[in-house]
mmCIF file of N, CA and C in Angstrom:
data_model
loop_
_atom_site.group_PDB
_atom_site.id
_atom_site.type_symbol
_atom_site.label_atom_id
_atom_site.label_comp_id
_atom_site.label_asym_id
_atom_site.label_seq_id
_atom_site.Cartn_x
_atom_site.Cartn_y
_atom_site.Cartn_z
ATOM 1 N N ALA W 1 0.775 -0.724 0.074
ATOM 2 C CA ALA W 1 0.015 -0.033 0.162
ATOM 3 C C ALA W 1 0.977 1.579 0.909
ATOM 4 N N GLY W 2 2.019 1.979 0.880
ATOM 5 C CA GLY W 2 2.826 2.460 0.185
ATOM 6 C C GLY W 2 3.593 2.567 -0.258
ATOM 7 N N LEU W 3 3.825 1.324 -1.193
ATOM 8 C CA LEU W 3 4.427 2.022 -2.992
ATOM 9 C C LEU W 3 3.912 3.013 -3.307
ATOM 10 N N VAL W 4 2.062 2.157 -3.093
ATOM 11 C CA VAL W 4 1.663 3.484 -4.191
ATOM 12 C C VAL W 4 1.380 4.464 -3.999
ATOM 13 N N GLY W 5 1.645 5.084 -2.659
ATOM 14 C CA GLY W 5 1.673 6.722 -2.638
ATOM 15 C C GLY W 5 3.036 7.029 -3.085
ATOM 16 N N TYR W 6 3.431 6.114 -3.852
ATOM 17 C CA TYR W 6 5.633 6.734 -3.339
ATOM 18 C C TYR W 6 5.116 6.357 -5.482
ATOM 19 N N LEU W 7 4.606 5.783 -5.708
ATOM 20 C CA LEU W 7 4.934 5.092 -7.135
ATOM 21 C C LEU W 7 3.640 6.832 -7.904
ATOM 22 N N ALA W 8 2.557 7.315 -7.135
ATOM 23 C CA ALA W 8 2.509 8.128 -8.097
ATOM 24 C C ALA W 8 2.954 9.648 -7.528
ATOM 25 N N SER W 9 4.328 9.734 -7.119
ATOM 26 C CA SER W 9 5.131 10.430 -7.145
ATOM 27 C C SER W 9 5.709 10.378 -8.514
ATOM 28 N N ASP W 10 6.136 11.326 -9.683
ATOM 29 C CA ASP W 10 7.088 11.258 -10.129
ATOM 30 C C ASP W 10 8.778 11.451 -9.711
ATOM 31 N N THR W 11 8.916 12.191 -8.392
ATOM 32 C CA THR W 11 10.466 12.105 -8.071
ATOM 33 C C THR W 11 10.664 11.108 -7.381
ATOM 34 N N ALA W 12 9.734 10.513 -6.462
ATOM 35 C CA ALA W 12 9.619 9.031 -5.278
ATOM 36 C C ALA W 12 9.110 8.390 -7.009
ATOM 37 N N ALA W 13 8.754 8.100 -7.530
ATOM 38 C CA ALA W 13 8.673 6.989 -8.764
ATOM 39 C C ALA W 13 10.535 6.605 -8.562
ATOM 40 N N SER W 14 10.857 7.388 -9.485
ATOM 41 C CA SER W 14 12.039 7.558 -10.256
ATOM 42 C C SER W 14 13.290 7.173 -9.329
ATOM 43 N N ILE W 15 13.501 7.079 -7.983
ATOM 44 C CA ILE W 15 13.658 6.931 -6.658
ATOM 45 C C ILE W 15 13.917 5.367 -6.047
ATOM 46 N N THR W 16 11.934 5.394 -6.746
ATOM 47 C CA THR W 16 11.380 3.363 -5.683
ATOM 48 C C THR W 16 12.536 2.583 -6.586
ATOM 49 N N ALA W 17 12.346 3.361 -7.869
ATOM 50 C CA ALA W 17 12.930 2.619 -9.289
ATOM 51 C C ALA W 17 14.532 2.206 -9.633
ATOM 52 N N GLN W 18 14.851 3.189 -8.806
ATOM 53 C CA GLN W 18 16.362 3.239 -8.289
ATOM 54 C C GLN W 18 16.946 2.231 -6.928
ATOM 55 N N ALA W 19 15.943 2.449 -6.647
ATOM 56 C CA ALA W 19 15.540 1.134 -5.023
ATOM 57 C C ALA W 19 15.795 -0.437 -5.191
ATOM 58 N N LEU W 20 14.492 -0.495 -6.012
ATOM 59 C CA LEU W 20 13.660 -1.789 -6.024
ATOM 60 C C LEU W 20 15.411 -2.796 -7.214
ATOM 61 N N ASN W 21 15.478 -1.803 -8.276
ATOM 62 C CA ASN W 21 16.872 -2.312 -8.782
ATOM 63 C C ASN W 21 18.222 -2.905 -8.329
ATOM 64 N N VAL W 22 18.341 -1.861 -6.771
ATOM 65 C CA VAL W 22 20.058 -2.192 -6.351
ATOM 66 C C VAL W 22 18.634 -3.026 -5.193
ATOM 67 N N CYS W 23 17.178 -3.765 -4.199
ATOM 68 C CA CYS W 23 17.109 -4.507 -3.912
ATOM 69 C C CYS W 23 17.239 -5.246 -4.252
ATOM 70 N N GLY W 24 16.854 -5.617 -5.620
ATOM 71 C CA GLY W 24 16.433 -6.721 -6.809
ATOM 72 C C GLY W 24 14.697 -7.547 -6.871
ATOM 73 N N GLY W 25 14.640 -5.873 -5.958
ATOM 74 C CA GLY W 25 12.871 -6.543 -6.085
ATOM 75 C C GLY W 25 11.985 -6.487 -5.224
ATOM 76 N N LEU W 26 10.717 -6.516 -4.999
ATOM 77 C CA LEU W 26 10.051 -6.084 -3.413
ATOM 78 C C LEU W 26 9.840 -7.105 -2.505
ATOM 79 N N GLY W 27 10.733 -8.669 -3.286
ATOM 80 C CA GLY W 27 10.650 -9.749 -2.247
ATOM 81 C C GLY W 27 11.518 -9.120 0.074
ATOM 82 N N ASN W 28 12.013 -7.225 -0.640
ATOM 83 C CA ASN W 28 12.651 -6.678 0.847
ATOM 84 C C ASN W 28 11.638 -5.938 1.204
ATOM 85 N N PHE W 29 11.273 -5.965 0.144
ATOM 86 C CA PHE W 29 9.492 -4.388 1.356
ATOM 87 C C PHE W 29 8.605 -5.864 1.725
#
């Protein structure tokens, strides 16, 4: 649910996308 709010923001979306790539997926969240 929290990720939806981040994805809604263009700036946060870019950061989230990079974070997911570093973490390797949503599994860490």
